[in-house]
CSV table of C-alpha atoms in Angstrom, one decimal:
chain,number,residue,atom,x,y,z
A,37,MET,CA,28.0,3.0,7.9
A,38,ALA,CA,25.7,4.4,5.2
A,39,LYS,CA,26.6,7.9,4.0
A,40,THR,CA,23.9,10.2,2.6
A,41,LEU,CA,23.8,13.7,1.2
A,42,TYR,CA,20.4,15.3,1.8
A,43,ILE,CA,19.7,18.1,-0.7
A,44,CYS,CA,17.1,20.7,0.3
A,45,TYR,CA,16.1,23.8,-1.7
A,46,PHE,CA,15.3,25.8,1.4
A,47,GLY,CA,17.3,27.8,3.9
A,48,LEU,CA,18.4,26.3,7.2
A,49,ARG,CA,16.6,29.0,9.3
A,50,GLU,CA,13.2,28.5,7.5
A,51,PRO,CA,10.5,26.9,9.6
A,52,LEU,CA,10.0,24.0,7.3
A,53,VAL,CA,13.7,23.0,7.8
A,54,GLN,CA,13.6,23.5,11.5
A,55,THR,CA,10.4,21.6,12.1
A,56,GLN,CA,10.6,18.9,9.4
A,57,VAL,CA,14.0,18.4,7.7
A,58,LEU,CA,16.3,18.6,10.8
A,59,PRO,CA,14.1,16.5,13.0
A,60,TYR,CA,13.9,13.8,10.3
A,61,LEU,CA,17.7,13.8,9.9
A,62,ARG,CA,18.2,13.5,13.6
A,63,GLU,CA,15.8,10.6,13.8
A,64,LEU,CA,17.4,9.0,10.8
A,65,MET,CA,20.8,9.0,12.5
A,66,LEU,CA,19.5,7.2,15.6
A,67,ARG,CA,21.3,3.9,16.0
A,68,ARG,CA,18.9,1.2,17.1
A,69,ASP,CA,20.2,-2.3,17.9
A,70,GLU,CA,16.6,-3.4,17.3
A,71,GLN,CA,14.2,-1.5,15.2
A,72,GLU,CA,10.4,-1.1,15.5
A,73,ASP,CA,8.1,-1.7,12.6
A,74,ASP,CA,5.0,0.5,11.9
A,75,ASN,CA,3.0,-1.6,14.5
A,76,HIS,CA,5.7,-0.9,17.2
A,77,GLU,CA,6.9,-4.4,17.0
A,78,ILE,CA,10.6,-5.4,17.0
A,79,THR,CA,12.0,-6.6,13.7
A,80,ARG,CA,15.7,-7.6,13.3
A,81,THR,CA,15.7,-8.7,9.7
A,82,ASP,CA,13.5,-8.2,6.6
A,83,THR,CA,13.7,-11.9,5.6
A,84,LYS,CA,11.4,-11.4,2.6
A,85,HIS,CA,13.8,-9.0,0.9
A,86,GLY,CA,17.0,-10.2,2.5
A,87,ILE,CA,17.6,-6.9,4.3
A,88,LYS,CA,19.5,-6.7,7.6
A,89,GLU,CA,18.4,-3.5,9.3
A,90,LYS,CA,19.7,-4.3,12.8
A,91,ASN,CA,22.8,-2.1,12.8
A,92,LEU,CA,22.0,0.4,10.2
A,93,GLN,CA,24.0,3.6,10.9
A,94,VAL,CA,23.7,6.7,8.7
A,95,GLU,CA,26.2,9.5,8.4
A,96,VAL,CA,24.4,12.6,7.2
A,97,SER,CA,25.5,15.6,5.2
A,98,LEU,CA,23.0,18.4,4.4
A,99,LEU,CA,23.0,20.9,1.6
A,100,THR,CA,20.7,24.0,1.9
A,101,PHE,CA,20.2,27.1,-0.3
A,102,GLU,CA,20.2,30.2,1.8
A,103,PRO,CA,18.2,33.3,0.7
A,104,ASP,CA,20.3,36.5,0.7
A,105,LEU,CA,23.3,34.5,1.9
A,106,LYS,CA,25.8,37.4,2.0
A,107,ASN,CA,23.6,39.7,4.1
A,108,LYS,CA,21.9,37.2,6.4
A,109,TRP,CA,24.9,35.0,7.2
A,110,THR,CA,28.3,36.2,8.3
A,111,PRO,CA,31.3,33.9,7.9
A,112,ARG,CA,31.4,33.6,11.6
A,113,GLN,CA,27.7,32.6,11.9
A,114,ILE,CA,28.2,30.0,9.2
A,115,ALA,CA,31.2,28.5,11.0
A,116,GLU,CA,29.3,28.5,14.3
A,117,GLN,CA,26.3,26.9,12.7
A,118,LYS,CA,28.4,24.2,11.0
A,119,ALA,CA,30.1,23.5,14.4
A,120,GLU,CA,26.7,23.3,16.2
A,121,LEU,CA,25.3,20.8,13.6
A,122,ALA,CA,28.5,18.9,13.6
A,123,MET,CA,28.0,18.2,17.3
A,124,GLU,CA,24.8,16.5,16.3
A,125,GLY,CA,26.5,14.5,13.6
A,126,ILE,CA,25.2,16.6,10.6
A,127,ASP,CA,27.8,17.9,8.1
A,128,TRP,CA,26.2,21.1,6.8
A,129,HIS,CA,26.9,22.9,3.6
A,130,CYS,CA,25.2,25.9,2.0
A,131,LEU,CA,24.9,27.7,-1.3
A,132,ALA,CA,23.1,31.0,-2.1
A,133,TYR,CA,19.5,30.9,-3.2
A,134,HIS,CA,18.6,33.2,-6.1
A,135,LYS,CA,15.0,34.3,-6.6
A,136,ARG,CA,14.8,36.7,-9.5
A,137,PRO,CA,14.4,36.6,-12.4
A,138,SER,CA,12.6,33.4,-11.5
A,139,VAL,CA,13.4,30.9,-14.3
A,140,PRO,CA,17.1,32.0,-14.9
A,141,ALA,CA,17.7,32.2,-11.2
A,142,THR,CA,16.4,28.7,-10.6
A,143,LEU,CA,18.4,27.3,-13.5
A,144,TYR,CA,21.5,29.0,-12.1
A,145,ASP,CA,20.8,27.4,-8.7
A,146,ILE,CA,20.4,24.0,-10.4
A,147,PHE,CA,23.7,24.5,-12.1
A,148,ARG,CA,25.5,25.5,-8.9
A,149,GLY,CA,23.9,22.7,-7.0
A,150,THR,CA,24.8,20.1,-9.6
A,151,LEU,CA,28.5,21.1,-9.5
A,152,PHE,CA,28.5,21.0,-5.7
A,153,VAL,CA,26.9,17.6,-5.6
A,154,ARG,CA,29.2,16.2,-8.3
A,155,ARG,CA,32.3,17.4,-6.3
A,156,PHE,CA,30.8,16.0,-3.1
A,157,ILE,CA,30.2,12.6,-4.8
A,158,ASN,CA,33.8,12.4,-6.1
A,159,GLU,CA,35.3,13.4,-2.7
A,160,GLN,CA,33.0,11.8,-0.1
A,161,LYS,CA,31.7,8.8,-2.0
A,162,PRO,CA,28.1,8.9,-0.5
A,163,ASP,CA,25.9,5.8,-0.7
A,164,ILE,CA,22.7,7.8,-1.2
A,165,LEU,CA,21.7,11.1,-2.6
A,166,HIS,CA,18.5,12.1,-0.9
A,167,GLY,CA,16.6,14.8,-2.9
A,168,ARG,CA,13.8,16.6,-1.1
A,169,VAL,CA,11.3,17.2,-3.9
A,170,HIS,CA,12.0,17.8,-7.6
A,171,LEU,CA,14.7,20.4,-8.0
A,172,PRO,CA,17.1,18.8,-5.4
A,173,THR,CA,16.5,15.4,-6.9
A,174,LEU,CA,17.3,16.8,-10.4
A,175,MET,CA,20.6,18.2,-9.0
A,176,GLY,CA,21.4,14.7,-7.7
A,177,ALA,CA,20.5,13.0,-10.9
A,178,LEU,CA,22.6,15.3,-13.1
A,179,ALA,CA,25.5,15.2,-10.7
A,180,ARG,CA,25.5,11.4,-10.6
A,181,LYS,CA,25.6,11.2,-14.4
A,182,LEU,CA,28.8,13.4,-14.3
A,183,ALA,CA,30.5,11.6,-11.4
A,184,ARG,CA,32.6,8.5,-11.4
A,185,HIS,CA,30.9,7.1,-8.2
A,186,LYS,CA,27.2,6.2,-8.6
A,187,PRO,CA,25.3,6.5,-5.3
A,188,LYS,CA,21.6,5.5,-5.1
A,189,LEU,CA,19.2,8.3,-5.8
A,190,LEU,CA,16.2,8.8,-3.5
A,191,PHE,CA,13.3,10.9,-4.9
A,192,ASP,CA,11.5,12.3,-1.8
A,193,ILE,CA,8.5,13.4,-3.9
A,194,ARG,CA,6.5,14.8,-1.0
A,195,GLY,CA,3.6,16.5,-3.0
A,196,PHE,CA,2.7,16.7,-6.6
A,197,PHE,CA,4.8,19.8,-7.2
A,198,PRO,CA,3.8,20.7,-10.9
A,199,GLU,CA,0.1,20.3,-10.1
A,200,GLU,CA,0.4,22.3,-6.9
A,201,TYR,CA,1.7,25.3,-8.9
A,202,THR,CA,-1.2,25.1,-11.4
A,203,ASP,CA,-3.8,24.5,-8.7
A,204,ALA,CA,-2.6,27.5,-6.7
A,205,GLY,CA,-2.7,29.7,-9.8
A,206,ILE,CA,1.1,30.3,-10.0
A,207,TRP,CA,1.5,28.6,-13.3
A,208,PRO,CA,-1.1,28.4,-16.1
A,209,LYS,CA,-2.5,25.0,-16.7
A,210,GLY,CA,-0.8,23.4,-19.7
A,211,GLY,CA,1.8,26.2,-19.9
A,212,TRP,CA,5.4,25.6,-20.8
A,213,LEU,CA,6.6,25.7,-17.2
A,214,TYR,CA,4.1,23.0,-16.2
A,215,ARG,CA,4.9,20.8,-19.3
A,216,GLY,CA,8.7,21.2,-18.6
A,217,ALA,CA,8.3,20.3,-15.0
A,218,LYS,CA,6.3,17.2,-15.9
A,219,ARG,CA,9.0,16.1,-18.3
A,220,VAL,CA,11.6,16.5,-15.6
A,221,GLU,CA,9.4,14.6,-13.2
A,222,ARG,CA,8.9,11.6,-15.5
A,223,ARG,CA,12.7,11.5,-16.0
A,224,LEU,CA,13.3,11.6,-12.3
A,225,MET,CA,10.8,8.8,-11.7
A,226,LYS,CA,13.0,6.6,-14.1
A,227,GLU,CA,16.3,7.7,-12.7
A,228,ALA,CA,15.4,7.3,-9.0
A,229,ASP,CA,16.2,4.1,-7.1
A,230,GLY,CA,13.5,4.7,-4.4
A,231,TYR,CA,10.6,7.0,-3.6
A,232,VAL,CA,8.8,8.8,-0.7
A,233,VAL,CA,5.3,10.2,-0.8
A,234,LEU,CA,3.2,11.9,1.9
A,235,THR,CA,-0.1,10.0,1.6
A,236,GLU,CA,-1.6,6.6,0.9
A,237,LYS,CA,-3.7,8.3,-1.8
A,238,ALA,CA,-0.5,9.5,-3.6
A,239,ARG,CA,1.0,6.0,-3.3
A,240,GLU,CA,-2.0,4.5,-4.9
A,241,ILE,CA,-1.9,7.1,-7.8
A,242,LEU,CA,1.8,6.7,-8.5
A,243,PHE,CA,2.6,3.2,-7.3
A,244,SER,CA,-0.6,1.1,-7.4
A,245,GLY,CA,-0.1,-2.1,-5.5
A,246,SER,CA,3.0,-1.1,-3.6
A,247,LYS,CA,1.1,-0.9,-0.2
A,248,GLU,CA,1.1,-4.6,0.0
A,249,THR,CA,4.7,-5.2,-1.1
A,250,GLY,CA,6.5,-2.0,-0.2
A,251,PHE,CA,7.9,-1.9,-3.8
A,252,ALA,CA,6.7,-0.3,-7.0
A,253,LYS,CA,6.2,-2.4,-10.1
A,254,ASN,CA,9.7,-1.5,-11.3
A,255,GLY,CA,11.0,-3.2,-8.2
A,256,LYS,CA,12.1,0.0,-6.4
A,257,PRO,CA,11.1,0.6,-2.8
A,258,VAL,CA,8.3,3.1,-1.8
A,259,GLU,CA,7.5,4.6,1.6
A,260,VAL,CA,4.6,6.8,2.8
A,261,ILE,CA,6.0,9.2,5.3
A,262,PRO,CA,3.5,12.0,6.3
A,263,CYS,CA,4.5,15.3,7.8
A,264,CYS,CA,5.3,14.2,11.3
A,265,VAL,CA,5.9,16.1,14.6
A,266,ASP,CA,8.1,15.7,17.5
A,267,MET,CA,5.6,14.7,20.2
A,268,GLU,CA,8.1,15.8,22.9
A,269,ARG,CA,7.6,19.4,21.7
A,270,PHE,CA,3.9,19.2,22.5
A,271,LYS,CA,4.1,17.8,26.0
A,272,SER,CA,4.0,21.3,27.4
A,273,ALA,CA,0.6,21.8,25.7
A,274,ASN,CA,-0.7,18.9,27.7
A,275,ASN,CA,0.9,19.9,31.1
A,276,GLY,CA,-0.6,23.1,32.3
A,277,ALA,CA,0.3,25.5,29.5
A,278,ARG,CA,-3.4,26.2,28.7
A,279,ALA,CA,-4.0,28.5,31.7
A,280,GLU,CA,-0.8,30.4,31.2
A,281,ILE,CA,-1.3,31.2,27.5
A,282,ARG,CA,-4.9,32.1,28.0
A,283,LYS,CA,-3.9,34.5,30.7
A,284,LYS,CA,-1.1,35.9,28.5
A,285,LEU,CA,-3.6,36.5,25.6
A,286,GLY,CA,-6.4,37.7,27.8
A,287,ILE,CA,-8.8,35.0,26.6
A,288,ASP,CA,-10.0,33.9,30.1
A,289,ASP,CA,-12.7,31.1,29.7
A,290,ARG,CA,-13.8,32.0,26.2
A,291,PHE,CA,-14.3,29.4,23.4
A,292,VAL,CA,-11.3,29.5,21.2
A,293,ALA,CA,-11.1,28.4,17.6
A,294,VAL,CA,-7.6,28.3,16.0
A,295,TYR,CA,-6.1,28.3,12.6
A,296,ILE,CA,-2.4,27.8,11.7
A,297,GLY,CA,-1.0,28.5,8.3
A,298,ALA,CA,-0.9,30.8,5.2
A,299,PHE,CA,-3.8,32.3,3.3
A,300,GLY,CA,-4.3,32.4,-0.5
A,301,GLY,CA,-3.6,29.9,-3.2
A,302,TRP,CA,-5.0,26.6,-2.2
A,303,TYR,CA,-5.6,27.8,1.4
A,304,LEU,CA,-9.2,28.9,1.6
A,305,THR,CA,-9.3,32.3,3.1
A,306,ASN,CA,-13.0,33.3,2.7
A,307,GLU,CA,-14.2,29.8,3.7
A,308,THR,CA,-12.1,29.9,6.9
A,309,ALA,CA,-13.5,33.4,7.7
A,310,ASP,CA,-17.0,32.1,7.1
A,311,PHE,CA,-16.3,29.2,9.5
A,312,PHE,CA,-15.1,31.7,12.2
A,313,GLY,CA,-18.4,33.6,11.6
A,314,GLU,CA,-20.4,30.4,12.3
A,315,VAL,CA,-18.3,29.8,15.4
A,316,LYS,CA,-19.3,33.3,16.6
A,317,ARG,CA,-23.0,32.4,16.2
A,318,TYR,CA,-22.4,29.0,17.9
A,319,LYS,CA,-20.7,30.5,20.9
A,320,LYS,CA,-21.3,34.2,21.7
A,321,ASP,CA,-18.0,34.4,23.6
A,322,ALA,CA,-16.0,32.9,20.7
A,323,PHE,CA,-12.4,34.0,20.1
A,324,ALA,CA,-10.5,33.5,16.9
A,325,LEU,CA,-6.8,32.7,17.2
A,326,VAL,CA,-5.0,32.9,13.8
A,327,LEU,CA,-1.3,32.0,13.6
A,328,THR,CA,-0.1,32.9,10.2
A,329,GLN,CA,2.9,34.1,8.2
A,330,SER,CA,0.6,35.9,5.8
A,331,LYS,CA,-0.2,39.5,6.0
A,332,PRO,CA,-2.9,40.2,8.7
A,333,GLU,CA,-4.9,42.3,6.3
A,334,LEU,CA,-5.8,39.2,4.4
A,335,ILE,CA,-8.0,37.9,7.2
A,336,GLU,CA,-8.6,40.7,9.8
A,337,PRO,CA,-11.2,42.6,7.7
A,338,LEU,CA,-13.1,39.4,7.0
A,339,LEU,CA,-13.3,38.6,10.7
A,340,ARG,CA,-14.7,42.1,11.4
A,341,GLU,CA,-17.3,41.6,8.7
A,342,ARG,CA,-18.4,38.5,10.4
A,343,GLY,CA,-19.0,40.0,13.8
A,344,TYR,CA,-15.5,40.0,15.5
A,345,SER,CA,-14.4,43.1,17.4
A,346,ASP,CA,-10.8,43.9,18.1
A,347,ARG,CA,-11.2,42.0,21.4
A,348,ASP,CA,-12.4,38.9,19.7
A,349,TYR,CA,-9.4,37.8,17.7
A,350,ILE,CA,-5.6,37.8,17.5
A,351,VAL,CA,-3.8,37.5,14.2
A,352,THR,CA,-0.1,37.0,14.7
A,353,LYS,CA,3.1,35.2,13.6
A,354,VAL,CA,4.8,33.0,16.1
A,355,LYS,CA,8.1,31.1,16.1
A,356,PRO,CA,7.8,27.3,15.4
A,357,GLU,CA,8.9,26.5,19.0
A,358,GLU,CA,6.0,28.7,20.3
A,359,ILE,CA,3.2,26.8,18.4
A,360,PRO,CA,2.5,24.2,21.1
A,361,GLU,CA,2.1,26.9,23.7
A,362,TYR,CA,-0.4,28.8,21.6
A,363,LEU,CA,-2.3,25.8,20.5
A,364,SER,CA,-2.7,24.7,24.1
A,365,GLY,CA,-5.1,27.6,24.6
A,366,ALA,CA,-7.6,26.6,21.9
A,367,ASP,CA,-10.7,24.3,22.0
A,368,ILE,CA,-11.1,23.4,18.3
A,369,ALA,CA,-9.0,23.8,15.1
A,370,VAL,CA,-9.8,24.4,11.5
A,371,SER,CA,-8.1,23.2,8.3
A,372,PHE,CA,-9.6,24.2,5.0
A,373,ILE,CA,-7.6,23.5,1.9
A,374,LYS,CA,-8.6,23.5,-1.7
A,375,SER,CA,-9.7,20.0,-2.7
A,376,CYS,CA,-8.0,19.4,-6.0
A,377,TYR,CA,-5.8,16.8,-7.7
A,378,SER,CA,-2.5,18.0,-6.2
A,379,LYS,CA,-3.9,18.0,-2.6
A,380,GLN,CA,-4.4,14.2,-2.7
A,381,ALA,CA,-0.7,14.1,-2.1
A,382,SER,CA,-0.8,16.6,0.8
A,383,SER,CA,-0.2,15.9,4.4
A,384,PRO,CA,-0.9,19.2,6.3
A,385,THR,CA,1.6,19.6,9.1
A,386,LYS,CA,-1.0,21.7,11.0
A,387,ASN,CA,-3.3,18.7,11.4
A,388,ALA,CA,-0.5,16.7,13.1
A,389,GLU,CA,0.2,19.7,15.4
A,390,TYR,CA,-3.5,20.2,16.2
A,391,LEU,CA,-3.9,16.5,17.2
A,392,ALA,CA,-0.7,16.5,19.2
A,393,CYS,CA,-2.2,19.3,21.3
A,394,GLY,CA,-5.5,17.3,21.8
A,395,LEU,CA,-7.5,19.6,19.4
A,396,PRO,CA,-10.3,18.2,17.4
A,397,ILE,CA,-10.2,19.2,13.7
A,398,ILE,CA,-12.9,20.6,11.4
A,399,ALA,CA,-11.6,19.9,7.9
A,400,ASN,CA,-13.0,19.7,4.4
A,401,SER,CA,-12.9,16.3,2.6
A,402,GLY,CA,-10.7,15.4,-0.4
A,403,VAL,CA,-7.3,16.4,1.0
A,404,GLY,CA,-4.7,13.7,1.3
A,405,ASP,CA,-5.6,11.0,3.9
A,406,VAL,CA,-7.5,13.5,6.1
A,407,ASP,CA,-10.9,11.8,5.5
A,408,GLU,CA,-9.6,8.5,6.7
A,409,LEU,CA,-7.8,10.1,9.6
A,410,ILE,CA,-10.8,11.8,11.0
A,411,SER,CA,-13.3,9.1,10.4
A,412,THR,CA,-11.1,6.2,11.6
A,413,HIS,CA,-9.9,7.9,14.8
A,414,LYS,CA,-13.0,10.0,15.4
A,415,VAL,CA,-10.9,13.2,16.1
A,416,GLY,CA,-13.1,15.8,14.4
A,417,ALA,CA,-15.6,16.4,11.7
A,418,LEU,CA,-15.5,16.5,7.9
A,419,ILE,CA,-17.5,19.0,5.9
A,420,ARG,CA,-18.6,18.3,2.3
A,421,GLY,CA,-19.5,21.9,1.5
A,422,PHE,CA,-18.8,25.4,2.6
A,423,GLU,CA,-22.3,26.6,3.7
A,424,SER,CA,-23.5,27.7,7.1
A,425,GLU,CA,-25.3,24.5,7.7
A,426,ASP,CA,-22.1,22.5,7.0
A,427,TYR,CA,-20.2,24.4,9.6
A,428,LYS,CA,-23.0,24.2,12.1
A,429,SER,CA,-23.4,20.5,11.7
A,430,ALA,CA,-19.6,20.0,12.1
A,431,LEU,CA,-19.5,22.1,15.3
A,432,ASN,CA,-22.5,20.1,16.7
A,433,GLU,CA,-20.8,16.8,15.8
A,434,ILE,CA,-17.6,17.7,17.7
A,435,GLY,CA,-19.7,18.8,20.6
A,436,GLN,CA,-21.0,15.3,20.9
A,437,LEU,CA,-17.5,13.6,20.9
A,438,ASN,CA,-16.5,12.2,24.2
A,439,ASP,CA,-12.8,12.0,25.4
A,440,VAL,CA,-11.8,13.6,22.1
A,441,ALA,CA,-8.7,15.3,23.4
A,442,ASP,CA,-7.2,11.9,24.5
A,443,ARG,CA,-8.1,10.4,21.2
A,444,CYS,CA,-6.5,13.3,19.3
A,445,ARG,CA,-3.2,12.8,21.2
A,446,LEU,CA,-3.3,9.0,20.6
A,447,ALA,CA,-4.0,9.5,16.9
A,448,ALA,CA,-1.1,11.9,16.7
A,449,ALA,CA,1.2,9.4,18.4
A,450,GLU,CA,0.1,6.6,16.1
A,451,GLU,CA,0.0,8.4,12.8
A,452,PHE,CA,2.5,11.4,13.0
A,453,ASP,CA,5.1,10.6,15.7
A,454,LEU,CA,8.6,11.6,14.5
A,455,SER,CA,9.8,8.1,15.3
A,456,LEU,CA,7.5,6.7,12.5
A,457,ALA,CA,9.3,8.8,10.0
A,458,GLY,CA,12.7,7.6,11.3
A,459,ARG,CA,11.6,3.9,11.1
A,460,ARG,CA,10.4,4.3,7.6
A,461,TYR,CA,13.4,6.3,6.3
A,462,ARG,CA,15.7,3.7,7.8
A,463,ARG,CA,13.8,0.9,6.3
A,464,LEU,CA,13.9,2.6,2.9
A,465,TYR,CA,17.6,3.3,3.2
A,466,SER,CA,18.2,-0.4,4.0
A,467,ARG,CA,16.3,-1.5,1.0
A,468,LEU,CA,18.2,1.0,-1.2
A,469,LEU,CA,21.5,-0.4,0.0
A,470,ALA,CA,20.3,-4.0,-0.3
A,471,ASN,CA,19.6,-3.4,-4.0
């Protein structure tokens, strides 16, 4: 039995934890007498590295940081949630998340988290500390130094966190926060015993040559695990939900373009609105469906400027479990993200969700592995610029694709099925323990 502590600097109720963290942990805990590799073939032993994966079992503990813990969680709710997760095999712990003032609050959370992890190590003797991105991994690294027991440290890097903050305009380029984060990152790269990245591009940048071997040049294991989705959640989108949601929204037989996600930062608001404007010219009955946690006033005036009346669009926020239902009513999907250095490491969850619902994607090039995804599977169109002709050409290209919905679902199953994340995490855990 391998015991792991998964450290996450988000709250349990946040959508990212509900749709990414918890599904991954559930998949990680699955006991498989025989495990599939990435080509859906059965492997019992990794003979090259002397690793026996056949009976790997993982006991999971989870630490989250809850915003406004005292007001949003009662002691009874915490106890009930702990009991509910315990029924699934997840041992949940929580600490309060502090937001302001930003830097002192974060430092305080790191201090509290480090103390908790150190105590957990000494009492529970975990085999692996699994840090989701930089701050949780830092807590694990500091706690391990202070503890008698020395578990393996897994740096689940996800994206290029310091560069994401500068590319989004949150931190000034070359500022002290960025430089400090990069120093911490370099230290964590040395301290960690294994790594996870979201894209093949990120693996090539950070661990050149590891695609062939599965190991970085320092001998530590590396896995690419994109943002996956539970395909079971999206079966409803493929089984009659389309007519129901269209009737509910009053869309009838109109041509529906959909966008999921936030606006601002590296999410291209004006360009997305321009695309919707071109869709309106392409199809006079076009309808814009925008599912966003951002304020509606960020996009609604832009849609009206581009010819959309109040009857031509809906901008709303929906629960994660409602996303498949809403997506099932659309015809095409858009995903425009700022093409910059940090986004080479990005795996947009929205793209996996679009494909799982059979929706072809119009996306801009230069974001993670999206170029290869669309060109290899022929599940959409790539644009190189943000002009009217680029949008028009992409819409025409999608209009000429045959059986695209089936190819989209197949691509989602091959590239983003949750079982893929489980297989790769278990393989990585096995290699960590073998070392």
